[in-house]
PDB file of C-alpha atoms and ligand atoms in Angstrom:
ATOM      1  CA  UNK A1029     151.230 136.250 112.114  1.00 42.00           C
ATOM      2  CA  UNK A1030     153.408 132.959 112.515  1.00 47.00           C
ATOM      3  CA  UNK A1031     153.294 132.679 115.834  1.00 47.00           C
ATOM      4  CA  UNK A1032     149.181 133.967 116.052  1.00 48.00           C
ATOM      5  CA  UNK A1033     148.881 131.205 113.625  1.00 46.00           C
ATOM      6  CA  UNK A1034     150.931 128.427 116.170  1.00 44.00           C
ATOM      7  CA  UNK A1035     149.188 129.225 119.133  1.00 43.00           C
ATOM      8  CA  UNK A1036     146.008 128.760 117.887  1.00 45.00           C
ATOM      9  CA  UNK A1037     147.142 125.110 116.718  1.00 46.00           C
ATOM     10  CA  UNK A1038     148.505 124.528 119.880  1.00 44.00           C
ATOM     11  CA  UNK A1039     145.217 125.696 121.331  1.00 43.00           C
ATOM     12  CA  UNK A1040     143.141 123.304 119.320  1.00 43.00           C
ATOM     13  CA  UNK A1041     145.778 120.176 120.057  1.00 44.00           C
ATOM     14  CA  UNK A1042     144.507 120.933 123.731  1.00 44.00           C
ATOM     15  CA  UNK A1043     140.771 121.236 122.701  1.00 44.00           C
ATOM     16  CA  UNK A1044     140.141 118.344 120.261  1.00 45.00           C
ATOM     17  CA  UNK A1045     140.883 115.751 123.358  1.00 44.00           C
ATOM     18  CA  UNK A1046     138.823 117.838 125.785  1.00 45.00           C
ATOM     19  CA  UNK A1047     135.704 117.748 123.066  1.00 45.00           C
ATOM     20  CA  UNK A1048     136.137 114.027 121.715  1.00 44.00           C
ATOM     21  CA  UNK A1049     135.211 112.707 125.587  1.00 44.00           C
ATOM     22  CA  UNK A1050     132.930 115.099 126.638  1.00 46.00           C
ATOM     23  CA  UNK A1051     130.725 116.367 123.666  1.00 50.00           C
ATOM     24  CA  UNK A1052     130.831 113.546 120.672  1.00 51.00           C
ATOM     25  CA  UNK A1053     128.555 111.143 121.194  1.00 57.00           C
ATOM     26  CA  UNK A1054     129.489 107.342 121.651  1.00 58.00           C
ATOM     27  CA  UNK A1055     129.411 105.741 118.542  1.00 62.00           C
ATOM     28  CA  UNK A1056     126.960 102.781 118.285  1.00 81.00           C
ATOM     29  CA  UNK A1057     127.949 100.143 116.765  1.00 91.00           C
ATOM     30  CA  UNK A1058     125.234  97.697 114.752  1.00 96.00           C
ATOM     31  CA  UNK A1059     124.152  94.165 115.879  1.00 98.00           C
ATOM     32  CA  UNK A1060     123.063  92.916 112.385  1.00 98.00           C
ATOM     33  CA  UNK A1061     123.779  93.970 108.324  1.00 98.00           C
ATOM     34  CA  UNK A1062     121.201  92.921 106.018  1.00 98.00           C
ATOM     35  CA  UNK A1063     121.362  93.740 102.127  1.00 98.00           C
ATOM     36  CA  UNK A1064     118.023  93.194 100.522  1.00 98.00           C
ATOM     37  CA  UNK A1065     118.414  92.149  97.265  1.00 98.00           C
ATOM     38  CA  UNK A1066     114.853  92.054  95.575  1.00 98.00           C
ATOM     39  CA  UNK A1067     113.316  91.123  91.898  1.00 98.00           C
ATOM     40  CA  UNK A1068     116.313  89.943  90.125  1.00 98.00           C
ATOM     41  CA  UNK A1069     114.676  88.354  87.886  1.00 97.00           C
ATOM     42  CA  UNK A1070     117.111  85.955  86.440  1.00 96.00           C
ATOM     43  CA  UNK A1071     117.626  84.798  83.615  1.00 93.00           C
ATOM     44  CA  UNK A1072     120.555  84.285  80.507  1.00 93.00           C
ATOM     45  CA  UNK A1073     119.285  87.521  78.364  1.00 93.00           C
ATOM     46  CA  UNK A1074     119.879  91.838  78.904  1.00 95.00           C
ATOM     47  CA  UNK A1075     123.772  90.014  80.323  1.00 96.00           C
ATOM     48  CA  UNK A1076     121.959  90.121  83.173  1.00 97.00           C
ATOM     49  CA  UNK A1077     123.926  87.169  84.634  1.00 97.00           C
ATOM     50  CA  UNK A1078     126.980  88.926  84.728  1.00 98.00           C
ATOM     51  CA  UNK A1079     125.388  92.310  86.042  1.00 98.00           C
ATOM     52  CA  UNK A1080     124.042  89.974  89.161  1.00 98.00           C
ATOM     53  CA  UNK A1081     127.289  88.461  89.676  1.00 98.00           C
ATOM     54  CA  UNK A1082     128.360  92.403  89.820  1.00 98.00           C
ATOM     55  CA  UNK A1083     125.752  93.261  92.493  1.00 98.00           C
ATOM     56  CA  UNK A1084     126.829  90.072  94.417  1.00 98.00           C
ATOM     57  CA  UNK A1085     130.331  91.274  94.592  1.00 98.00           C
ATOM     58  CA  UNK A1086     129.260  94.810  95.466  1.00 98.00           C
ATOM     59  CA  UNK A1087     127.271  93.578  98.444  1.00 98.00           C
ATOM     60  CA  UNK A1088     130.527  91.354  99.401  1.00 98.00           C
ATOM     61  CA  UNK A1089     132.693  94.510  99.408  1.00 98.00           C
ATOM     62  CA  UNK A1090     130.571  96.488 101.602  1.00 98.00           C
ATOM     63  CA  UNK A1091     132.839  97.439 104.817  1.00 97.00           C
ATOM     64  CA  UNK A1092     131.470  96.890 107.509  1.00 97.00           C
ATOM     65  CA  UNK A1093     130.475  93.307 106.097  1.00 97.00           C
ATOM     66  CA  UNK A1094     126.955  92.462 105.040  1.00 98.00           C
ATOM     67  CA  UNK A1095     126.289  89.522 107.702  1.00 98.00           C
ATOM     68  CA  UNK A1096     123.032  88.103 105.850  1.00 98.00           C
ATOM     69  CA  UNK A1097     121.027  88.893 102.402  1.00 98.00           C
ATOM     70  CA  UNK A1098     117.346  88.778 102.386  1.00 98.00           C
ATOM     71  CA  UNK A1099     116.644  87.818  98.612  1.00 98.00           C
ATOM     72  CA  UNK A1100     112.683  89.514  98.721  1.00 98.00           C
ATOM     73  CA  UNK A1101     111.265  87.779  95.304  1.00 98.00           C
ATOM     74  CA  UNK A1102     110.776  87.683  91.807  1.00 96.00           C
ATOM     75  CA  UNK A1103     114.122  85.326  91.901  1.00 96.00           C
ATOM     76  CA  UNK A1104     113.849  84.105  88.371  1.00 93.00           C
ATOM     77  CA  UNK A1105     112.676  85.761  85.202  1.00 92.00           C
ATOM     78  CA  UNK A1106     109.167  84.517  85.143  1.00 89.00           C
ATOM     79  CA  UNK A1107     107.878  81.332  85.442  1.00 86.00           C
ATOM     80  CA  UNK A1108     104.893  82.042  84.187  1.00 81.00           C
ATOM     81  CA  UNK A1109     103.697  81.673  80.522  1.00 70.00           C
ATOM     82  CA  UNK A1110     107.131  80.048  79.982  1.00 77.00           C
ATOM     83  CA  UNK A1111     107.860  75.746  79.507  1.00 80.00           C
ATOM     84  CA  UNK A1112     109.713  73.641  81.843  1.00 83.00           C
ATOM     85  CA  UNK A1113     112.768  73.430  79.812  1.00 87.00           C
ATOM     86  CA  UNK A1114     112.728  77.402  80.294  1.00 88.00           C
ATOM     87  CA  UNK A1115     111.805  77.277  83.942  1.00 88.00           C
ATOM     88  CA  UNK A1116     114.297  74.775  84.322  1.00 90.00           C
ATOM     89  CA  UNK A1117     117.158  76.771  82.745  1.00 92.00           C
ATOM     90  CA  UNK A1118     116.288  79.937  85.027  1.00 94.00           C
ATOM     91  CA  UNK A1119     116.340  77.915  88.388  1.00 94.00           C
ATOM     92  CA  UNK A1120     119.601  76.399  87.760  1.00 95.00           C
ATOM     93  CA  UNK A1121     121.258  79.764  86.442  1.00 96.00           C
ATOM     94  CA  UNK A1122     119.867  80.765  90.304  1.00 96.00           C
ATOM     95  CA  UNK A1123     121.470  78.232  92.158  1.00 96.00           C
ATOM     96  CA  UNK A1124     124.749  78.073  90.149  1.00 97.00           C
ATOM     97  CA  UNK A1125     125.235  81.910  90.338  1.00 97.00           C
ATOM     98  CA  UNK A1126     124.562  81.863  94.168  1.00 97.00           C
ATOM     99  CA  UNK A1127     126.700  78.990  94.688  1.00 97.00           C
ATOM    100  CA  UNK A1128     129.783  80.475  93.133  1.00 98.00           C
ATOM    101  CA  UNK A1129     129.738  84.030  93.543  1.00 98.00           C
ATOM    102  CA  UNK A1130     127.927  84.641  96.990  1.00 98.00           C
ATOM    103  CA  UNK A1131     129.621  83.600 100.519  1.00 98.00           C
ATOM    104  CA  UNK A1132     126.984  85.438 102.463  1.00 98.00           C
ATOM    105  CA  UNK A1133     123.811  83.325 104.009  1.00 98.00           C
ATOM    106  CA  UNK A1134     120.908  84.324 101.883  1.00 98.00           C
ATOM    107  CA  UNK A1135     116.833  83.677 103.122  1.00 98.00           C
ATOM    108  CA  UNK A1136     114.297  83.791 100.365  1.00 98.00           C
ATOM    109  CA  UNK A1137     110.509  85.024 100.140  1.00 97.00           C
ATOM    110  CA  UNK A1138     108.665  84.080  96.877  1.00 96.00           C
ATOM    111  CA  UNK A1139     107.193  86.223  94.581  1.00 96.00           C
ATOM    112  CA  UNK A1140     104.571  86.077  91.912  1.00 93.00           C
ATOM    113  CA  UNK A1141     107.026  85.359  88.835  1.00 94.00           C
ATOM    114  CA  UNK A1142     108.494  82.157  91.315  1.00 93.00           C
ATOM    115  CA  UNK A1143     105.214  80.835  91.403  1.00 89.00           C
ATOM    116  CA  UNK A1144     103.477  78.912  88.083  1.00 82.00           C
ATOM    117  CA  UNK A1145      99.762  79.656  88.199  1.00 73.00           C
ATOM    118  CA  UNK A1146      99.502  78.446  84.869  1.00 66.00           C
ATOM    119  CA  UNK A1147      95.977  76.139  84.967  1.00 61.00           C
ATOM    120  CA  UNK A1148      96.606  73.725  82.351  1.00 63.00           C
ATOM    121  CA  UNK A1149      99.625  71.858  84.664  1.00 60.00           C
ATOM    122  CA  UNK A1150      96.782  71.943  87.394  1.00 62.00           C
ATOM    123  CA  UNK A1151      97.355  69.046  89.805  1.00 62.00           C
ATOM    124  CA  UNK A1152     101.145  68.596  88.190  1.00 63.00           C
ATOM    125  CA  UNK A1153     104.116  68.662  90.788  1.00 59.00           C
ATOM    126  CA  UNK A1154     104.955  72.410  89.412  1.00 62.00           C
ATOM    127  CA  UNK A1155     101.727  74.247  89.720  1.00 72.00           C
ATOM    128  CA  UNK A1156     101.924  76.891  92.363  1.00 83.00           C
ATOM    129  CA  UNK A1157     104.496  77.458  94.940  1.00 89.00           C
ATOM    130  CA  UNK A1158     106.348  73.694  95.169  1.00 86.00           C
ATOM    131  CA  UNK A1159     108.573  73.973  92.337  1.00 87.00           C
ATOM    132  CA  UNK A1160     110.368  77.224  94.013  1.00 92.00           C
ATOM    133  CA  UNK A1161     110.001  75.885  97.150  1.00 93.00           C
ATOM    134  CA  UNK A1162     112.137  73.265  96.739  1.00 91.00           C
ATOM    135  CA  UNK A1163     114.517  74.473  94.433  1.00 92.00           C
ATOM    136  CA  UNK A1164     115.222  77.396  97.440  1.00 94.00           C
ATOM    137  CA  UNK A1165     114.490  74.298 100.474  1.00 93.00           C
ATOM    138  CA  UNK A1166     111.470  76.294 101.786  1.00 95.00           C
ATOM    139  CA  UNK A1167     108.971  74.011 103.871  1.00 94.00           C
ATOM    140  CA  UNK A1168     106.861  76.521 104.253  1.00 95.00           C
ATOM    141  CA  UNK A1169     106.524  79.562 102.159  1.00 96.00           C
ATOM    142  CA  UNK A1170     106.488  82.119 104.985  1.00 97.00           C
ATOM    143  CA  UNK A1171     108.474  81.623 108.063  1.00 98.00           C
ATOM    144  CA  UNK A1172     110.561  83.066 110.885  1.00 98.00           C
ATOM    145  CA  UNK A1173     113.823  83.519 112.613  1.00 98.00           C
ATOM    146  CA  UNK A1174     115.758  85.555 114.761  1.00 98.00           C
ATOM    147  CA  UNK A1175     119.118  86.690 114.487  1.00 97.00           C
ATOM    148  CA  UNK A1176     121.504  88.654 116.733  1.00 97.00           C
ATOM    149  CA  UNK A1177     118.618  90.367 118.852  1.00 97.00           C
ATOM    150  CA  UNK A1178     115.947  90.996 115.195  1.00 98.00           C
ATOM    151  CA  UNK A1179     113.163  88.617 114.885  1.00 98.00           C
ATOM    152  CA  UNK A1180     112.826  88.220 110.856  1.00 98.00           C
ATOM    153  CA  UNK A1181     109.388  87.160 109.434  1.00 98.00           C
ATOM    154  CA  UNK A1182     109.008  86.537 106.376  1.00 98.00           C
ATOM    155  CA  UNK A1183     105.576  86.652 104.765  1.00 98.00           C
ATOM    156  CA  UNK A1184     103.950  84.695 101.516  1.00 97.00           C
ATOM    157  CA  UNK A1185     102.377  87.614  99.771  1.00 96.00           C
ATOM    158  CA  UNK A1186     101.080  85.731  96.380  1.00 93.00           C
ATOM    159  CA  UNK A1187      97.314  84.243  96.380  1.00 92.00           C
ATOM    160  CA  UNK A1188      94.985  83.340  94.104  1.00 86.00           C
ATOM    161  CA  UNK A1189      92.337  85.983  93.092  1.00 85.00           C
ATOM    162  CA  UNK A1190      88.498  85.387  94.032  1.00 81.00           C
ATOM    163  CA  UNK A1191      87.966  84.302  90.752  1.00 80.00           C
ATOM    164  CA  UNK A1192      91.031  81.557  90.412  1.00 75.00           C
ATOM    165  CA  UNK A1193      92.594  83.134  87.716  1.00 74.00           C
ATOM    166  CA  UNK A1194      95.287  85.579  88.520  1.00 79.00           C
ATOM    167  CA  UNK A1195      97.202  86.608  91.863  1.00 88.00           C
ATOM    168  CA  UNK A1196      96.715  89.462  94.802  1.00 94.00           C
ATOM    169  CA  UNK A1197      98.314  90.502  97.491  1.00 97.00           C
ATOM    170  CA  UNK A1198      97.023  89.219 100.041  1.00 97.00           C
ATOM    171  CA  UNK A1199      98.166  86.735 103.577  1.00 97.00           C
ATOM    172  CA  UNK A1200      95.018  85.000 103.461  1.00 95.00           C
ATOM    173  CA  UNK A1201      93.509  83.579 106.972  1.00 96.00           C
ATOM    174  CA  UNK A1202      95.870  80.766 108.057  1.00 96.00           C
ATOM    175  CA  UNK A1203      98.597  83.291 107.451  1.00 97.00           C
ATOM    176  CA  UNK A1204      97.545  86.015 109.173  1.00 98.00           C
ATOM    177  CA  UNK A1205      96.313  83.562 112.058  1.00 98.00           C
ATOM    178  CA  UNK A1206     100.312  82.676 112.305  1.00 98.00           C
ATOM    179  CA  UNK A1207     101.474  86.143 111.862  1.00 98.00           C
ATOM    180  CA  UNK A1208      99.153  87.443 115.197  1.00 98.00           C
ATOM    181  CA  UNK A1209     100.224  84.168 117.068  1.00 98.00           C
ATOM    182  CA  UNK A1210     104.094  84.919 116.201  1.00 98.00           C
ATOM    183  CA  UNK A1211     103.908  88.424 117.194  1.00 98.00           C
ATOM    184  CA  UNK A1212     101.935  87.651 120.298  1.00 98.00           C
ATOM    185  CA  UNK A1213     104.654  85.106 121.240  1.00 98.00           C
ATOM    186  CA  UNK A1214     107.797  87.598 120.787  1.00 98.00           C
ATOM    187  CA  UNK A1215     109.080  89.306 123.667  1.00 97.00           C
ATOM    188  CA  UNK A1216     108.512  93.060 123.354  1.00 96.00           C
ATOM    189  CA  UNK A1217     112.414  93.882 123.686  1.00 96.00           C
ATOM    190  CA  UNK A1218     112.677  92.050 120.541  1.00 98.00           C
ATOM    191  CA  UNK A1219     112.898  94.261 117.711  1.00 98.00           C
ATOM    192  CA  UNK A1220     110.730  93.001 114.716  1.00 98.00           C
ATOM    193  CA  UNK A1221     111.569  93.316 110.917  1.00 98.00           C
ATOM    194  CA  UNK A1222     109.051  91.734 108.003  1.00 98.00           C
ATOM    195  CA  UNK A1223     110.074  90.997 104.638  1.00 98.00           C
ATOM    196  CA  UNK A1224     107.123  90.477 101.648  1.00 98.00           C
ATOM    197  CA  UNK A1225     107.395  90.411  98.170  1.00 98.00           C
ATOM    198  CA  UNK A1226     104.254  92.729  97.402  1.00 98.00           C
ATOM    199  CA  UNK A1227     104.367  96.000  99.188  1.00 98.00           C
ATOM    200  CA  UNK A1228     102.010  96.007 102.475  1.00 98.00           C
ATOM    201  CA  UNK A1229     101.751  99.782 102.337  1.00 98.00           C
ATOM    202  CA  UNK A1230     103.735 102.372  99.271  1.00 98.00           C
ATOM    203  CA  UNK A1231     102.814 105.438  97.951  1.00 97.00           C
ATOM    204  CA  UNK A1232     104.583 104.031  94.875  1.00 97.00           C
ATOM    205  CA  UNK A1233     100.930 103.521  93.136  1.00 96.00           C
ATOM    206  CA  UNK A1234     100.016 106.801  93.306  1.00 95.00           C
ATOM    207  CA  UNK A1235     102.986 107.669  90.369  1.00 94.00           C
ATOM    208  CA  UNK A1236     100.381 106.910  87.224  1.00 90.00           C
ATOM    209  CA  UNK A1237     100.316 108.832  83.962  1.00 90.00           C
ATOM    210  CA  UNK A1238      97.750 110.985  83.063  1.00 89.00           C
ATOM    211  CA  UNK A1239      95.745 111.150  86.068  1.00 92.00           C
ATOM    212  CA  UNK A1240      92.567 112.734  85.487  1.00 92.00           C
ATOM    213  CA  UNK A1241      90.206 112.263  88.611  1.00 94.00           C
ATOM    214  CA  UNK A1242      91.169 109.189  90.317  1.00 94.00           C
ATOM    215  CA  UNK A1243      93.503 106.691  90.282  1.00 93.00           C
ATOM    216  CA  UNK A1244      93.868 102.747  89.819  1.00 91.00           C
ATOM    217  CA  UNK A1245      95.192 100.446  92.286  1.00 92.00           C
ATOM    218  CA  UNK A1246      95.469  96.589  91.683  1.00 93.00           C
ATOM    219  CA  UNK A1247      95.125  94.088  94.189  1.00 95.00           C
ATOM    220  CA  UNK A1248      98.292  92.625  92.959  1.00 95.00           C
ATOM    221  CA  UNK A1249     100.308  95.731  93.392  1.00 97.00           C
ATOM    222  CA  UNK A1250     100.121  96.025  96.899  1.00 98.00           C
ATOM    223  CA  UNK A1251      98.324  94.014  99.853  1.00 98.00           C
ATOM    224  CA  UNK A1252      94.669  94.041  99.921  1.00 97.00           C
ATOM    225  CA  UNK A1253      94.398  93.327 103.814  1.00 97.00           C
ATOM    226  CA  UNK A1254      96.892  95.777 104.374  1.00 98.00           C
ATOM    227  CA  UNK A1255      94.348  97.526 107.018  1.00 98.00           C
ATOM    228  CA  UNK A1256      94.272  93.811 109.050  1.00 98.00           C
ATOM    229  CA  UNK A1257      98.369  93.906 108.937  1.00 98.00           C
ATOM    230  CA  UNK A1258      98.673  97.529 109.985  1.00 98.00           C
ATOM    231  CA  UNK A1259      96.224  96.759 113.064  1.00 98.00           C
ATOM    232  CA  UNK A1260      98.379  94.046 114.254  1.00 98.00           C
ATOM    233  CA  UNK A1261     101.176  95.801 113.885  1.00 98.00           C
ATOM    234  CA  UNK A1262      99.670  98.917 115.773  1.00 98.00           C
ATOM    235  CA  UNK A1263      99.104  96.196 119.064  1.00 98.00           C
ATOM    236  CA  UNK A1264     103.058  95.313 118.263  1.00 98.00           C
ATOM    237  CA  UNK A1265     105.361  98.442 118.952  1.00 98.00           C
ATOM    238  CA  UNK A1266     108.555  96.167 118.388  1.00 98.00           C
ATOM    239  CA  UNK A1267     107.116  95.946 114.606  1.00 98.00           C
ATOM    240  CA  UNK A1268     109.825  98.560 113.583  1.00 98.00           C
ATOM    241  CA  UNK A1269     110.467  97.911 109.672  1.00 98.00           C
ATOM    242  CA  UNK A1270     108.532  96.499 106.358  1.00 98.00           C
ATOM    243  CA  UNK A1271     110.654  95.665 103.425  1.00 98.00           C
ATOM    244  CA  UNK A1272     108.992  94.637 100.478  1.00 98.00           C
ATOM    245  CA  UNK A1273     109.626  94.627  96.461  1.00 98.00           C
ATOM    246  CA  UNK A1274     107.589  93.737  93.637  1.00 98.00           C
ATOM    247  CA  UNK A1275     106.964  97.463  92.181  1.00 98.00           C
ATOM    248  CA  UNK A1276     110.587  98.210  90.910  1.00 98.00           C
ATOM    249  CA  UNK A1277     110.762 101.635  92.528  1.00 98.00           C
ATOM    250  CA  UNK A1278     112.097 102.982  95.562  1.00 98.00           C
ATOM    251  CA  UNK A1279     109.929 104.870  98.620  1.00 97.00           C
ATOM    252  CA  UNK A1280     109.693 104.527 102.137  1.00 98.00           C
ATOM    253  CA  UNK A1281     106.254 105.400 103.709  1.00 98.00           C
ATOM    254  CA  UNK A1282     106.336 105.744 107.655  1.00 98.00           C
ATOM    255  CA  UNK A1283     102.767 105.276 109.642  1.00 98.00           C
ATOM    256  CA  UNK A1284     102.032 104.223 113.134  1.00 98.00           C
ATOM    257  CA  UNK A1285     106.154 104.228 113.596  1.00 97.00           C
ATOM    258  CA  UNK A1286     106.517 101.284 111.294  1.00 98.00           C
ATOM    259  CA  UNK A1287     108.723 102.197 108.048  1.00 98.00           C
ATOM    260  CA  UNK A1288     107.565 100.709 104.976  1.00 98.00           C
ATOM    261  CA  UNK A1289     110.645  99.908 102.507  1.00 98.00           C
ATOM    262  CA  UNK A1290     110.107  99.458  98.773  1.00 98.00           C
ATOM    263  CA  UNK A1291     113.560  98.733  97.891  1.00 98.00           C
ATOM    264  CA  UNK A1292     113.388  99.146  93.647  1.00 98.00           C
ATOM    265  CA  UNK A1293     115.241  96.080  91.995  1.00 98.00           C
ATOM    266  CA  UNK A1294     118.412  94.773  91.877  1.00 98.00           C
ATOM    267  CA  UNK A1295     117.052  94.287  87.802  1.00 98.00           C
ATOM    268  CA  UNK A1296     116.169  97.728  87.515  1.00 98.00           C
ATOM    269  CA  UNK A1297     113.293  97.776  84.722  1.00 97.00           C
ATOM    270  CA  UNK A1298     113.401  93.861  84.063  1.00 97.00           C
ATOM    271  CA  UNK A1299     117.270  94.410  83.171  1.00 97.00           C
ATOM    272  CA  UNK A1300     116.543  96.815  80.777  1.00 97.00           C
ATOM    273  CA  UNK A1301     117.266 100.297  82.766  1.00 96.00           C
ATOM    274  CA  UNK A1302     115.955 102.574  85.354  1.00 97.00           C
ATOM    275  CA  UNK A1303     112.144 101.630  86.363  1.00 96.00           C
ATOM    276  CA  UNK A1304     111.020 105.669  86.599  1.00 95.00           C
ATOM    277  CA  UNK A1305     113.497 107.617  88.283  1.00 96.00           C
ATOM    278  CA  UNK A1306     114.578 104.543  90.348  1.00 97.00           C
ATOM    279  CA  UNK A1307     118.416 102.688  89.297  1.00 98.00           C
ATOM    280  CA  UNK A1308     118.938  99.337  89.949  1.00 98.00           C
ATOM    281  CA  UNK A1309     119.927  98.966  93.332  1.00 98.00           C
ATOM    282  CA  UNK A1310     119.587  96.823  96.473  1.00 98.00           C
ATOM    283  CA  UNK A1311     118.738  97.951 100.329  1.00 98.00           C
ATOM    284  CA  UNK A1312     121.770  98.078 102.551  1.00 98.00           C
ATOM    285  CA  UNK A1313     120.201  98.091 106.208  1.00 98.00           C
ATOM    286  CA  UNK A1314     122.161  98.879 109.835  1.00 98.00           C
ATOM    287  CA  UNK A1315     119.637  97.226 112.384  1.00 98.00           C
ATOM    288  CA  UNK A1316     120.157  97.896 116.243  1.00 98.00           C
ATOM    289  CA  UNK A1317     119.435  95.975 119.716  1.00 97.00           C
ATOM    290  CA  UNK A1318     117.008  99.228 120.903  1.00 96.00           C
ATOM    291  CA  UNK A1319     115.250  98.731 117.698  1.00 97.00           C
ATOM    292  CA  UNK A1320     116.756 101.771 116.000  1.00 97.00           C
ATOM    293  CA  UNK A1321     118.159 101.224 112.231  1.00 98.00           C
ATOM    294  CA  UNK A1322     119.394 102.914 109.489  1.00 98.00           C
ATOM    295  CA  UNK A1323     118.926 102.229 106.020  1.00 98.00           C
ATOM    296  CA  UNK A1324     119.865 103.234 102.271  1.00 98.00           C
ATOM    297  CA  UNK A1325     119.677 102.104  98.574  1.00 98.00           C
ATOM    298  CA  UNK A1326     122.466 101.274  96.901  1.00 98.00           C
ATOM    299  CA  UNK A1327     123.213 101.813  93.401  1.00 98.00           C
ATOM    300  CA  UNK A1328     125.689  99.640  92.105  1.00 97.00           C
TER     301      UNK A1328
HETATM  302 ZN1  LIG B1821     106.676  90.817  91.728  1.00 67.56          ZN
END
């Protein structure tokens, strides 16, 4: 029995060099590691400044390292309904926290609780998108970049309702003017990932209670032109990957080959525990130069 036992050991010490170059396959190795980190909703209640500064350091620790976080919206608590000493408070709770926990580069999209739609400060400096925008030195609210090999584009998801009084999700025509013009202008071997607060396509809104014979979808719950987006995107096979937020639950929807991310929240259910069946969490994506990636949610 001993010496069945050594041969065969002996046998596999000859094998496992054999297998390791002819059979395994070559590990690839990623170009980029993005964490998306979306609706934190900050602000000095639920300890929810300490349970950030947790996430932060969880993203940090990630081996390999995390080489950028996309911060997808909802960055403060709300800035709606709420006064300027409040709004005020939030914002700087933002910009301390980032300042002295995070070391990673961070790009921001806004979403609909950064913005203050409230219509009595009409025509003041903080009505709308400014106020965010420069506390987070946007010029524009939706822009682009590209990093090792990945164009990034960022999208403004937030608009006024036809009736002026509340949001939807929507790019509006200027917008989606500059989304077909930067798509049109990327090489094809440049892999393409977008980044929107509202989802442009989940299945999330199909989870209601009590359904009896049809359900109800919002125009601020998910994009209303998402049939425009998905046809541009159709002309565009480097459009590889959506990630979006705003719902607070997790799903990943796959049409035309694009992959539609709704990556929960890093605040869970506003701080306050799970939102459904989905933890707190943030999106820890592998992106490669063919355009392949690999991505999961992280609880943490
Ligand atoms: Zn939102």
């Amino acid at each position: 029995m001993k010496r069945r036992s050594a041969l065969k050991n002996i046998g596999g010490l000859f094998l496992l060099p054999t297998l390791s170059k002819a059979s395994l396959p070559i590990e690839k190795k990623a170009v980029l590691r993005i964490a998306h980190l979306t609706d934190v909703h900050l602000k000095n209640q639920f300890n929810a400044p300490a349970r950030f500064i947790k996430c932060l350091h969880h993203v940090q620790a990630q081996s390999p390292k995390v080489d950028l976080i996309l911060n997808g919206g909802d960055i403060v608590f709300d800035m709606n309904k709420e006064n300027i000493g409040t709004i005020n408070e939030q914002w700087k709770l933002v910009n301390n926290t980032m300042k002295n926990e995070c070391s990673i580069p961070v790009r921001y999209c806004l979403g609909n609780h950064d913005i203050w739609w409230n219509e009595d400060t009409k025509g003041d400096v903080f009505y709308g998108k400014k106020y965010a925008m420069d506390k987070l030195q946007l010029v524009k609210p939706y822009y682009s970049m590209v990093q090792n090999g990945w164009k990034i584009i960022v999208l403004d998801s937030t608009h006024l309702d036809i009736d002026n009084t509340w949001y939807i999700g929507k790019l509006g025509n200027e917008q989606l003017g500059w989304l077909k013009n930067e798509l049109e202008s990327t090489p094809k071997t440049i892999p393409v990932m977008v980044m929107s607060h509202i989802p442009i396509l989940t299945a999330l809104l199909m989870i209601e209670d009590d359904v009896v014979n049809k359900w109800t979808m919002l125009g601020g719950d998910m994009h209303t032109d998402t049939a425009k987006i998905i046809n541009l995107f159709y002309q565009h096979p480097n459009v590889k990957l959506c990630l979006s937020g705003h719902l607070h639950m997790r799903d990943k929807v796959v049409y035309n080959n694009v992959t539609y991310l709704c990556n929960g929240a890093v605040s869970g259910a506003w701080w306050e525990g799970n939102r459904r069946e989905t933890a707190p969490g943030y999106g820890l994506i592998d992106l490669y130069a063919d355009g392949n990636f690999e991505e999961q949610y992280v609880e943490y």
